[in-house]
Tab-separated table of C-alpha atoms and ligand atoms in Angstrom:
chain	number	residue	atom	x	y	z
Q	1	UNK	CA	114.759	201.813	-90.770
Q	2	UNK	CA	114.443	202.032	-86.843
Q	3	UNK	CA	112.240	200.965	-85.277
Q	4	UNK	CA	109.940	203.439	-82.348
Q	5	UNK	CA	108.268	201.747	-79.552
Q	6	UNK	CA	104.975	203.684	-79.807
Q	7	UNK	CA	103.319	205.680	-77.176
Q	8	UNK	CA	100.692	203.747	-75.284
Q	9	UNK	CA	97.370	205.610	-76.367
Q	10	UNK	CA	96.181	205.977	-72.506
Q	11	UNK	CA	98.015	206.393	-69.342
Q	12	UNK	CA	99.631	203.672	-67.374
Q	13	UNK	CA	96.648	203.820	-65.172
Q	14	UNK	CA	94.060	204.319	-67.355
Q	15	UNK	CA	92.564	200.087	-67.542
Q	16	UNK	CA	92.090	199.803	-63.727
Q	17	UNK	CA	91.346	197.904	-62.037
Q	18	UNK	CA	90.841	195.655	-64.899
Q	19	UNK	CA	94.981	195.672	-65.926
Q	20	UNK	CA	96.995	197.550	-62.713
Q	21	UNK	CA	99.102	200.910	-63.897
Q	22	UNK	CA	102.665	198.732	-62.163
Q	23	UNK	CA	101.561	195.603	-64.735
Q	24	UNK	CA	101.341	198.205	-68.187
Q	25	UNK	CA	104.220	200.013	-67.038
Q	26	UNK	CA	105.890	196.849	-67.275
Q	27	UNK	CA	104.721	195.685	-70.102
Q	28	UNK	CA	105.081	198.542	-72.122
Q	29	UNK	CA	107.687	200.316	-70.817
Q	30	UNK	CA	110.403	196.891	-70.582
Q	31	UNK	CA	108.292	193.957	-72.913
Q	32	UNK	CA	107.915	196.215	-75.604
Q	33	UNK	CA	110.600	198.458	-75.445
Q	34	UNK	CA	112.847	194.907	-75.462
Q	35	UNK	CA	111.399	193.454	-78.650
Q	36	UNK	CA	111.589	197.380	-80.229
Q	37	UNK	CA	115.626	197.317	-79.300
Q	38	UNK	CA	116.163	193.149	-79.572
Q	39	UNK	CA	114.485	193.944	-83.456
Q	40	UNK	CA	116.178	197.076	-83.860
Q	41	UNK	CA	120.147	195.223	-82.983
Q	42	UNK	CA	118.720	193.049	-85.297
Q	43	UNK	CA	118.004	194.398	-88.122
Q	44	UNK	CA	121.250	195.675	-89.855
Q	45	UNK	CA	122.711	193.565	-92.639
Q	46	UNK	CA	119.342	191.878	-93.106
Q	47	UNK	CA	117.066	191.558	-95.697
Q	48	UNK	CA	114.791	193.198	-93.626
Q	49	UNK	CA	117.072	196.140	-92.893
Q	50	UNK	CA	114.437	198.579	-95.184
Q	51	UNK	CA	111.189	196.504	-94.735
Q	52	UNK	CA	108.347	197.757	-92.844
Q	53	UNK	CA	106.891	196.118	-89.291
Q	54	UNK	CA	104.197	194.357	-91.179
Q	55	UNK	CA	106.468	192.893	-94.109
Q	56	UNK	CA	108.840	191.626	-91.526
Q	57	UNK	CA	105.841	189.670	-89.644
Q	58	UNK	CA	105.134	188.456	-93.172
Q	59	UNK	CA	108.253	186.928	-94.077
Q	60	UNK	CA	110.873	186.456	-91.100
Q	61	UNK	CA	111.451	183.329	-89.319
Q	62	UNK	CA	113.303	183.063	-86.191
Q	63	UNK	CA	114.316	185.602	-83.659
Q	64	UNK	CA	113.534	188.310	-86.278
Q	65	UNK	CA	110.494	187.579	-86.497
Q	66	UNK	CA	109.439	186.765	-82.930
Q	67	UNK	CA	110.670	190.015	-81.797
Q	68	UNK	CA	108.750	191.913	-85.049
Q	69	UNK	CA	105.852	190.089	-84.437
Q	70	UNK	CA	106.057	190.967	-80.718
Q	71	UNK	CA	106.488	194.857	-81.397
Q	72	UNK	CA	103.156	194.413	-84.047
Q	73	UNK	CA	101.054	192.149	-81.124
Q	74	UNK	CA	101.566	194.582	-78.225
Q	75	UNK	CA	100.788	197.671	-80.241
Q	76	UNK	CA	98.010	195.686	-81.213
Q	77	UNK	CA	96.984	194.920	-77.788
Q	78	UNK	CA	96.907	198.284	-76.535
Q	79	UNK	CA	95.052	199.723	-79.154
Q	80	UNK	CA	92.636	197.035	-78.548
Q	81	UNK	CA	92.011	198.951	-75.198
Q	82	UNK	CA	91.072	201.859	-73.543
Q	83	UNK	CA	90.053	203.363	-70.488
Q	84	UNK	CA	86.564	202.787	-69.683
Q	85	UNK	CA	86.201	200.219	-72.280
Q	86	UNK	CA	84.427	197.310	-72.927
Q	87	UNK	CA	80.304	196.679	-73.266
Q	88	UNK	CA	79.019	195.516	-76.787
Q	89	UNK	CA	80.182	196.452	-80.557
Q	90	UNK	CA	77.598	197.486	-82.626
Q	91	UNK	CA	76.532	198.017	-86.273
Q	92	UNK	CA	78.627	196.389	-88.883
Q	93	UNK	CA	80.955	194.467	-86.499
Q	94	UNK	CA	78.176	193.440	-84.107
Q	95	UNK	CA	76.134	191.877	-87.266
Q	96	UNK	CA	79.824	190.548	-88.205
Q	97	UNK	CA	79.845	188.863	-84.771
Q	98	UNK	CA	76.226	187.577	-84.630
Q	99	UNK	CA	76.483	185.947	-88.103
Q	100	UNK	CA	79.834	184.451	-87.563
Q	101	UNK	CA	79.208	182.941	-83.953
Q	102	UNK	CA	75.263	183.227	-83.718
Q	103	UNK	CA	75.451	185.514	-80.942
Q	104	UNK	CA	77.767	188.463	-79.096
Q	105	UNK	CA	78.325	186.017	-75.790
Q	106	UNK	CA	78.967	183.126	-77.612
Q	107	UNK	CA	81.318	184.801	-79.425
Q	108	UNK	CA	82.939	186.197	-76.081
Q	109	UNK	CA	82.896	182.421	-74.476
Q	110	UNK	CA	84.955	181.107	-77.344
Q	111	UNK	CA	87.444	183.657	-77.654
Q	112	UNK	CA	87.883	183.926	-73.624
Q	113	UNK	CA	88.124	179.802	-74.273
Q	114	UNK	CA	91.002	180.273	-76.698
Q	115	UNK	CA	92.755	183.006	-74.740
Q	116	UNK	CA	92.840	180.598	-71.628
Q	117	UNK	CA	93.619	177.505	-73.162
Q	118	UNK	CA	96.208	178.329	-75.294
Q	119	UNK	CA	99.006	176.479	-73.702
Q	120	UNK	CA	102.093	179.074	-72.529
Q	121	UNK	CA	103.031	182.070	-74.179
Q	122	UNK	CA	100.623	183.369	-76.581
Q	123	UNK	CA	97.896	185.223	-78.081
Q	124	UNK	CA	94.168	184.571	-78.154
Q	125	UNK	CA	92.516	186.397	-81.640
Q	126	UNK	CA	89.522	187.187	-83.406
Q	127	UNK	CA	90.345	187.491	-86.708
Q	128	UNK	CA	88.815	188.140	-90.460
Q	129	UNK	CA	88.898	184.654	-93.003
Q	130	UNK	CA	89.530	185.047	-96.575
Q	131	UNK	CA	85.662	184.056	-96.669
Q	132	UNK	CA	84.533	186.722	-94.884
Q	133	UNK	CA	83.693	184.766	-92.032
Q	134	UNK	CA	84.844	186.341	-88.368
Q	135	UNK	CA	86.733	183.273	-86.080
Q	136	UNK	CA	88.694	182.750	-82.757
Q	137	UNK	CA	92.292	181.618	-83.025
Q	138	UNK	CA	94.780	181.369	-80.795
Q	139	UNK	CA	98.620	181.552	-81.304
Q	140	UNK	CA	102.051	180.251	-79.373
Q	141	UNK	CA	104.767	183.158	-78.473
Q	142	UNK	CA	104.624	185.678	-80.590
Q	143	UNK	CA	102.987	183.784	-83.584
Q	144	UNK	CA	100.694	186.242	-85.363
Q	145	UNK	CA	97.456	185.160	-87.838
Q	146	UNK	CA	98.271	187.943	-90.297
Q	147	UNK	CA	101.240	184.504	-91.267
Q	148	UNK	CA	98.017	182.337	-92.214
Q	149	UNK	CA	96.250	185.022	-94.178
Q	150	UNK	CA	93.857	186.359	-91.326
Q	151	UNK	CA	93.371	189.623	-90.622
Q	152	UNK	CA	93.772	190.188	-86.704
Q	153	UNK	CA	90.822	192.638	-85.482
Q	154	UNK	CA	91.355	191.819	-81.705
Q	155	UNK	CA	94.096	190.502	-79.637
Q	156	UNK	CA	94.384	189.235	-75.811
Q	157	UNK	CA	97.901	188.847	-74.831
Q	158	UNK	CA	98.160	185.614	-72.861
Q	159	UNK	CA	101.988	185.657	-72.032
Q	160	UNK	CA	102.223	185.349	-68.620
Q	161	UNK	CA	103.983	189.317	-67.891
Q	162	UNK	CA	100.422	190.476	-69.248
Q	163	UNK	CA	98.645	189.683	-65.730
Q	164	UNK	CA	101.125	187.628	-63.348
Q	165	UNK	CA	101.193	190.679	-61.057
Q	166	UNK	CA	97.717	191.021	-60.609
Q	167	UNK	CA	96.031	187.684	-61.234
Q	168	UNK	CA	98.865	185.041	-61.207
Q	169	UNK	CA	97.704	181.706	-61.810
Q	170	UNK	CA	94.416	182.858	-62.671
Q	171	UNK	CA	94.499	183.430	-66.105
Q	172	UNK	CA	90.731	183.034	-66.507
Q	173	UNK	CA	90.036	186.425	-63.601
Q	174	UNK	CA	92.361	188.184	-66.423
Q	175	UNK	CA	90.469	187.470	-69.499
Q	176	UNK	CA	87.192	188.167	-67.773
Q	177	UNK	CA	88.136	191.522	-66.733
Q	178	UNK	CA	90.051	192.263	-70.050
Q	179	UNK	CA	86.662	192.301	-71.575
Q	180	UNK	CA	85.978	195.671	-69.665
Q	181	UNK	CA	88.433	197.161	-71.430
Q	182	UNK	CA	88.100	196.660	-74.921
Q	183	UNK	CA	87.876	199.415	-77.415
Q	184	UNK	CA	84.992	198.378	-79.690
Q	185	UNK	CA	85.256	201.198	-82.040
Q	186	UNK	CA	89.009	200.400	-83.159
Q	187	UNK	CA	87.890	197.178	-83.330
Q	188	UNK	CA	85.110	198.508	-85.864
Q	189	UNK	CA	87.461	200.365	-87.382
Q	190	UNK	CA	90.088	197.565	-88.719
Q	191	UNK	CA	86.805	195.645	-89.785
Q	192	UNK	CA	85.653	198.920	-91.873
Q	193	UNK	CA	89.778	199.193	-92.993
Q	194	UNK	CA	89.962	194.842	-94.051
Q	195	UNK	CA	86.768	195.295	-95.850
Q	196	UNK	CA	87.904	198.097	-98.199
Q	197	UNK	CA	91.222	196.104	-99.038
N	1	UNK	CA	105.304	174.929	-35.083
N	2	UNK	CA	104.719	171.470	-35.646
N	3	UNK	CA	101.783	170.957	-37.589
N	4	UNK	CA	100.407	167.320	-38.723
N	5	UNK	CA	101.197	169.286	-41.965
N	6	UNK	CA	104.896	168.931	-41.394
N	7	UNK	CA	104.938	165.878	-39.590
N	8	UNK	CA	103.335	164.648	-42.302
N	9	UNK	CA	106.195	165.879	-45.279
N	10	UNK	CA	109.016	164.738	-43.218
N	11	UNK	CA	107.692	161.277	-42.301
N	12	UNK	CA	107.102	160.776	-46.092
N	13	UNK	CA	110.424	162.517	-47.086
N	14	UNK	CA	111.948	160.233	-44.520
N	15	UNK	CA	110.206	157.386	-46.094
N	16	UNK	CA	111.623	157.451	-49.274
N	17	UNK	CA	115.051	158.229	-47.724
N	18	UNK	CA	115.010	154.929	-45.980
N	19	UNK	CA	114.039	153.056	-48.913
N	20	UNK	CA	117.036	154.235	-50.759
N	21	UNK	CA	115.128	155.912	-53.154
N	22	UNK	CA	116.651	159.212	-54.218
N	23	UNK	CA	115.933	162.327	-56.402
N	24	UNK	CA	114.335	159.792	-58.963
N	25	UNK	CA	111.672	158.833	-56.191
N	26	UNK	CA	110.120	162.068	-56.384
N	27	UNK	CA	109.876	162.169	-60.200
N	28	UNK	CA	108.220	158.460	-60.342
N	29	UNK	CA	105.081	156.864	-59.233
N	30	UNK	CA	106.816	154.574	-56.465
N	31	UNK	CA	106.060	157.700	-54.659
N	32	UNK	CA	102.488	157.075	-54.864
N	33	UNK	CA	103.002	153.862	-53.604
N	34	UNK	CA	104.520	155.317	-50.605
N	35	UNK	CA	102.561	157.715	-50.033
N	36	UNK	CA	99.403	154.627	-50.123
N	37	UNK	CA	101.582	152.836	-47.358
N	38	UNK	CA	100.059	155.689	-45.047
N	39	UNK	CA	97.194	154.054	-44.868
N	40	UNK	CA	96.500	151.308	-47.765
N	41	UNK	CA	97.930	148.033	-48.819
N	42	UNK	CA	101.195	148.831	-49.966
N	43	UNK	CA	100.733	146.412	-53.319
N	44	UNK	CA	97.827	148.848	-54.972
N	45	UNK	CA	98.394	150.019	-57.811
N	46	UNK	CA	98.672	153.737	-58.235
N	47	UNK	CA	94.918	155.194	-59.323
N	48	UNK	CA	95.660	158.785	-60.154
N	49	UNK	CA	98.937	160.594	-60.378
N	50	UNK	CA	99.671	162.793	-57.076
N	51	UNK	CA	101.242	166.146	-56.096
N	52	UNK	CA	104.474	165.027	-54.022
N	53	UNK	CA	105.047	167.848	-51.352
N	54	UNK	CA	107.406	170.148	-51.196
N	55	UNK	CA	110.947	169.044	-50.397
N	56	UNK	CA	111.535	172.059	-48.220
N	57	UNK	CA	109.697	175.016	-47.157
N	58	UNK	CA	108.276	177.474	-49.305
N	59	UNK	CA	110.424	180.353	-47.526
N	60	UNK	CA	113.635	177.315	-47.679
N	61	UNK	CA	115.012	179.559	-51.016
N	62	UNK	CA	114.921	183.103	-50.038
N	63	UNK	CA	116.062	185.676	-50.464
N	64	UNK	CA	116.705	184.239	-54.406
N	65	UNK	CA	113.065	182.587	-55.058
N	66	UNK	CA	110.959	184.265	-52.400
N	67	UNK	CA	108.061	181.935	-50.599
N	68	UNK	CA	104.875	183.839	-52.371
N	69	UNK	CA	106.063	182.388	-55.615
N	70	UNK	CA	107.353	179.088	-54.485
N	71	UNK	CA	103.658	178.961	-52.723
N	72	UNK	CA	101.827	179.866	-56.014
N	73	UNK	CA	104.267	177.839	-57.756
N	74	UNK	CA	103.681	174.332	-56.495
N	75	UNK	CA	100.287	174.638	-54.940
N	76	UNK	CA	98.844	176.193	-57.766
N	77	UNK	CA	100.506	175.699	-61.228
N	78	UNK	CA	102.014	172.324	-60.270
N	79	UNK	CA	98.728	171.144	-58.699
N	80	UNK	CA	97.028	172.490	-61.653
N	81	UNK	CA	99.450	170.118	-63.660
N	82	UNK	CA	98.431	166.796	-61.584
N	83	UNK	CA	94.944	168.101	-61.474
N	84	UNK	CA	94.740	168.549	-65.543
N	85	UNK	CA	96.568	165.096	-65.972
N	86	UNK	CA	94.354	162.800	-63.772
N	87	UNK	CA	91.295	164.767	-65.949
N	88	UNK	CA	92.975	164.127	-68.733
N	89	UNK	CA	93.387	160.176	-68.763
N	90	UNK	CA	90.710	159.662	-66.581
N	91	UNK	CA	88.925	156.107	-67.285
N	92	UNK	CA	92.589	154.911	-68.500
N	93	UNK	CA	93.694	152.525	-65.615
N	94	UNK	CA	96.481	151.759	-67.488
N	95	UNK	CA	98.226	155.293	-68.308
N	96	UNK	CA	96.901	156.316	-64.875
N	97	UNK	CA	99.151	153.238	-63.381
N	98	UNK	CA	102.625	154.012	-65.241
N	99	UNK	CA	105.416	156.201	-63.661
N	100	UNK	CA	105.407	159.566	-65.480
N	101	UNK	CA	108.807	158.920	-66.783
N	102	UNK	CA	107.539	155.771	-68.474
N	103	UNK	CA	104.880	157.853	-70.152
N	104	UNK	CA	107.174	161.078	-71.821
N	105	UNK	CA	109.407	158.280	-72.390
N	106	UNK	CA	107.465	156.352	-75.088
N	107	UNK	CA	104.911	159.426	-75.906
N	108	UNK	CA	104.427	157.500	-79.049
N	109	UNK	CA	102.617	154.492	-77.080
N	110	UNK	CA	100.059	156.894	-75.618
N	111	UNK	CA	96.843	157.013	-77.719
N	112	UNK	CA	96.773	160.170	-79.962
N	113	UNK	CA	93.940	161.473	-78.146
N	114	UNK	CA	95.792	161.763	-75.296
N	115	UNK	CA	99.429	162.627	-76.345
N	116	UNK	CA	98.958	166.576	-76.015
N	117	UNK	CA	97.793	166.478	-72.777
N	118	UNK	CA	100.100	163.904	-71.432
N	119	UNK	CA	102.832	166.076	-73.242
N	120	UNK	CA	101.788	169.468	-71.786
N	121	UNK	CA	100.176	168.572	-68.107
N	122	UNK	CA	102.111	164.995	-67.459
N	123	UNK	CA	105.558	167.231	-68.566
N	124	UNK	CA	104.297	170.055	-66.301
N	125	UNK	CA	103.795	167.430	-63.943
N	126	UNK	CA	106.951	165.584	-64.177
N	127	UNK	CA	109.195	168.959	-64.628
N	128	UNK	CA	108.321	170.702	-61.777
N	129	UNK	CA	109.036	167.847	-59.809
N	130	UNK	CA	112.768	167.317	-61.106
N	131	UNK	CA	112.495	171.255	-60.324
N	132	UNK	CA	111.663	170.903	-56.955
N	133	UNK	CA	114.164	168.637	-56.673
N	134	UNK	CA	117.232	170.447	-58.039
N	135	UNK	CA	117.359	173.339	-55.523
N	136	UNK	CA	117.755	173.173	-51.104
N	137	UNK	CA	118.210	175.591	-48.629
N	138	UNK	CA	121.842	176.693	-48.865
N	139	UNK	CA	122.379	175.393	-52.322
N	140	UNK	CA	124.734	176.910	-54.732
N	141	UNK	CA	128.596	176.163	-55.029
N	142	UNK	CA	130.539	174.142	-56.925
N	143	UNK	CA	129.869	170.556	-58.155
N	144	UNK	CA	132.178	167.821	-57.170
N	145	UNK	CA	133.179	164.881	-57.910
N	146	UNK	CA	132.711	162.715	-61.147
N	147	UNK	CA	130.235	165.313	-62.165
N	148	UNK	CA	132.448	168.243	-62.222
N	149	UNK	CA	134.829	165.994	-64.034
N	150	UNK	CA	132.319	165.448	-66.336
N	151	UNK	CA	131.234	169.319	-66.950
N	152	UNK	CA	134.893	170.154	-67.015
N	153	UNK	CA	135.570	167.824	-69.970
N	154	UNK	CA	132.777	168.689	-71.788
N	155	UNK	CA	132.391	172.511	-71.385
N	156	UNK	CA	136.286	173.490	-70.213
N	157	UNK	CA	135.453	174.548	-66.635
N	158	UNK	CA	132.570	175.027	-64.057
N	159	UNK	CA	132.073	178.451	-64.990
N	160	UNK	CA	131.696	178.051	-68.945
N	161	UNK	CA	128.826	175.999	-68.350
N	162	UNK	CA	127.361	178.098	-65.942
N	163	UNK	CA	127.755	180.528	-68.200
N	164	UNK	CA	126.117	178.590	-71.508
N	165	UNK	CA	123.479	177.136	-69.257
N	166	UNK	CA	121.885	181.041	-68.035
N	167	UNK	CA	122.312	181.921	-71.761
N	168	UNK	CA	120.114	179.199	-73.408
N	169	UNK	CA	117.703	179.455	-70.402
N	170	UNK	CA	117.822	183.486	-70.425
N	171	UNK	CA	117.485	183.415	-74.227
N	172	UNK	CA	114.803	181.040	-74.672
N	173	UNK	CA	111.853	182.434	-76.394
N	174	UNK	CA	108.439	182.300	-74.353
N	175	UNK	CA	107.450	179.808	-71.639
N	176	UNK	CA	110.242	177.045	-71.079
N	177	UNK	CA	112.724	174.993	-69.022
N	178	UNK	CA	117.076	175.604	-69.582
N	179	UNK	CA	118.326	171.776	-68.882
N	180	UNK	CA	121.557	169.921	-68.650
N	181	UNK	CA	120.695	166.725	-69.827
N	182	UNK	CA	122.933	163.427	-70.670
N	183	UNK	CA	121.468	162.491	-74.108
N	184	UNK	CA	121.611	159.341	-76.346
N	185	UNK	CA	125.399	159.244	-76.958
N	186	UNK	CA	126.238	159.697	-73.045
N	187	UNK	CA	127.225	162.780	-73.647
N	188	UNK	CA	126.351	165.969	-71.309
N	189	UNK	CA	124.950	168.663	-73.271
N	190	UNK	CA	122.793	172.246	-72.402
N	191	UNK	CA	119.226	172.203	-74.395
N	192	UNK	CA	116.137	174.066	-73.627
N	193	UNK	CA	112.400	173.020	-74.332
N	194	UNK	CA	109.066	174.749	-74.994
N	195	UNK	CA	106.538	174.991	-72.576
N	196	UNK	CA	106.572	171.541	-71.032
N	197	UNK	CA	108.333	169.485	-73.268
N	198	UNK	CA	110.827	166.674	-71.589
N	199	UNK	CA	113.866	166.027	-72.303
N	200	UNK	CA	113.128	162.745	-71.520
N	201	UNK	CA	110.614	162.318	-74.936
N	202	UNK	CA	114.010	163.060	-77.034
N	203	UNK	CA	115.350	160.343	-75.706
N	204	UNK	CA	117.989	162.647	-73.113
N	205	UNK	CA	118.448	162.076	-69.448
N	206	UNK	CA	117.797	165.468	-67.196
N	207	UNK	CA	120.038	166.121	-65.239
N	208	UNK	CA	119.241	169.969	-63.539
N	209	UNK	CA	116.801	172.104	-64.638
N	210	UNK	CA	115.711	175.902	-64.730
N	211	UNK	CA	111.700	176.606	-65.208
N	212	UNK	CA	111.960	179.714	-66.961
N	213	UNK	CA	108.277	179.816	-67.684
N	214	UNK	CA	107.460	184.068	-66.171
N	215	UNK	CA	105.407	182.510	-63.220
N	216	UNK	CA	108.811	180.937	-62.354
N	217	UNK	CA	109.817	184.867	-61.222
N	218	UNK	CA	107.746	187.213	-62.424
N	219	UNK	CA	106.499	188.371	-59.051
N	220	UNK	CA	110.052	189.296	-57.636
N	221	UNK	CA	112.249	189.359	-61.078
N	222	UNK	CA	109.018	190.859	-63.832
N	223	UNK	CA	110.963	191.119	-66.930
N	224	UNK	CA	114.754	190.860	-65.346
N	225	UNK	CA	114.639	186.843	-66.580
N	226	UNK	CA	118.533	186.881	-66.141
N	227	UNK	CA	118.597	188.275	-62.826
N	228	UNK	CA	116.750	185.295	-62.043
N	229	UNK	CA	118.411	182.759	-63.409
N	230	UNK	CA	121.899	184.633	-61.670
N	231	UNK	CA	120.189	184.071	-58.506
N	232	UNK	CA	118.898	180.755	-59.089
N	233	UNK	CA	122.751	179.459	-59.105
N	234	UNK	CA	122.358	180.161	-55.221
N	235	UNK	CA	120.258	177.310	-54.318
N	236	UNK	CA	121.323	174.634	-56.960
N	237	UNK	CA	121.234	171.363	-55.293
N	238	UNK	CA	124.750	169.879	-56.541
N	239	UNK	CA	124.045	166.719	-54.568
N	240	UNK	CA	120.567	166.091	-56.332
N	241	UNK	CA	122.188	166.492	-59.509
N	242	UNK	CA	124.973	164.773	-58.976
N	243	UNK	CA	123.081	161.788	-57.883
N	244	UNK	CA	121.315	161.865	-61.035
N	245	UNK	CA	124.286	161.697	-63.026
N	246	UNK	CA	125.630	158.630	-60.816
N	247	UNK	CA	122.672	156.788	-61.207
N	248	UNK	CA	122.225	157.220	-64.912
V	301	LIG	FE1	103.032	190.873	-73.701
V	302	LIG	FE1	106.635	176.359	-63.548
């Protein structure tokens, strides 16, 4: 099967000033799009020629999977977002959050903590245990939890491209404003979906 | 304009010119113990690893690395580097003391506490130097010499390594450095490492390097990572590297 890059749910524009419109053109339009065509050229002759985006994550290694693993992150990421964005979760996934790291900012310190420390290219996660328990992870390049039996539930992308325009160096100026732009309900909404697997 | 600033660089570059020390200088802690001549008995040892400056200006590599990113570059992620390792192995007189090289060289004699970051920020440190150090004003061209000999024999001509060098350093996945290194055997070959790894803890000598981490170009080049690396060909510093290879 091909692969589609998919639409980015919001204009370019749509997470300033938080993430600038030139940065998520970028990003989407040329990051993406690369690890949609670099999977796609790929692809043919594989074992993977038939298998879906997620089974590919599951079982690839090497540039297969970076670039499949890439194409699931981003989409990730921007439907982790939206246009005025951000503030608290509540119900189910703030309870979730409270149990799992005693309190809402606590949880935000660690996962901001994980974002900026992971060292290069990366991802910083929260993500659903096979316990039920919520944690913070972070991964290098395009390494993806769903691998260790987590289910992601929120993603900041840490690769350099996803604020060097805006914030360079500052990596820390990034991940405090990405919090403004979360979309709390689709994080809800994988929570509701992992819960009913 | 001559500011104390740049009095200051070319006295020191100067410095280590006179006392025969080349490229390597940069890269090692006898740097620090110039740099403590300034002003302090030159037999101290070294108390905290130090950002050497620049070896040109940061508008010397224009149009191909423009100065906003060499600025950023090496007064903020390199700094960052020195900055992270001195915090790191603070209270450690005796890591604190060693040239860098020394250090990624044995990585196995540092304490396991400390490996990581001596790994990540004494790598960042010592790469960017040997960075720094590979490119001038009105670099590019050909090597010469024993050198070219050398990349001729190993690769068939100039341009086939040119050519394998911008591929592994275009196609290396996430943050990273493309190197031509000498390794155990003597012989020259093209690697690339992750994030700051050295060649030097896999027991190969660098010999020229490409940072191909994003912050390297993202602010002129954004995704274009080859165009980069195309461009960066224009201010090699054949000299630097050839030096390198002489003195190994
Ligand atoms: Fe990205
Ligand atoms: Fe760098």
């Amino acid at each position: 099967m091909t692969h589609q890059l998919p639409k980015l749910p919001y204009a370019q524009d749509a997470l300033e000033p938080h993430i600038d419109a030139v940065t998520v053109g970028i990003h989407h339009g040329k990051h993406h799009q690369t690890y949609v065509d670099n999977l796609n050229k790929l692809m043919p002759g594989t074992e993977f020629a038939d298998a879906t985006l997620e089974q590919i994550v599951l079982k690839a290694q090497g540039p297969i999977f970076n670039n499949a693993a890439q194409v699931w992150n981003h989409t990730f990421y921007w439907e982790g977002m939206k246009p005025n964005g951000g503030g608290e979760p509540k119900g189910e996934l703030l309870a979730a959050i409270e149990k799992s790291f005693s309190n809402f900012a606590g949880f935000k310190e660690q996962l901001s903590k994980m974002s900026v420390t992971q060292f290069g290219s990366g991802w910083g996660w929260l993500v659903l245990k096979k316990d039920g328990v919520l944690a913070v992870v972070q991964t290098g390049n395009a390494a993806n939890p769903m691998t260790a039996g987590d289910v992601p539930l929120l993603t900041c992308d840490v690769w350099e491209h996803a604020y060097y325009l805006k914030y360079q160096n500052r990596r820390a100026d990034y991940v405090t404003s990405w919090w403004n732009t979360i979309n709390w309900d689709a994080v809800a909404a994988r929570l509701n979906a992992a819960k009913k697997k | 304009m001559n500011t104390p600033d740049m009095n200051e660089r070319v006295t020191r570059r100067n410095l280590l010119r006179n006392l025969g020390l080349g490229v390597a200088a940069f890269t090692a802690r006898p740097l620090n113990r110039v740099m403590a001549a300034a002003g302090e008995p030159l037999h101290q040892p070294p108390t905290e690893f130090t950002l050497p400056p620049l070896p040109y200006a940061d508008n010397a590599l224009e149009p191909h690395l423009d100065a906003r990113t060499m600025e950023i570059h090496y007064g903020k992620h390199h700094q960052a580097y020195v900055n992270s390792l001195n915090a790191a192995l603070k209270g450690h007189a005796n890591l604190l003391s060693k040239p860098i090289e020394q250090l990624l060289k044995n990585l196995n004699d540092v304490p396991e506490k400390l490996r990581t970051p001596v790994r990540n920020f004494g790598g960042g440190h010592y790469n960017h130097v040997f960075y720094w150090n590979c490119m001038k004003a009105n670099g590019g061209g050909e090597p010469a010499g024993d050198l070219a000999k050398a990349i001729k024999k190993k690769f068939g001509s100039v341009i086939a390594f040119k050519q394998l060098f911008s591929a592994t350093a275009t196609r290396h996945f996430g943050s990273g450095w493309g190197w031509l290194v000498k390794n155990r055997k003597g012989d020259l070959a093209v690697v690339s490492t992750p994030n700051q790894d050295c060649p030097l803890s896999h027991g190969q000598i660098p010999l020229l390097t490409v940072d191909v981490w994003e912050h390297a170009y993202y602010l002129h080049y954004q995704n274009r990572r080859s165009d980069f690396v195309a461009a960066w060909w224009n201010v090699v510093n054949w000299d630097a590297v050839a030096a390198e290879f002489g003195r190994q």
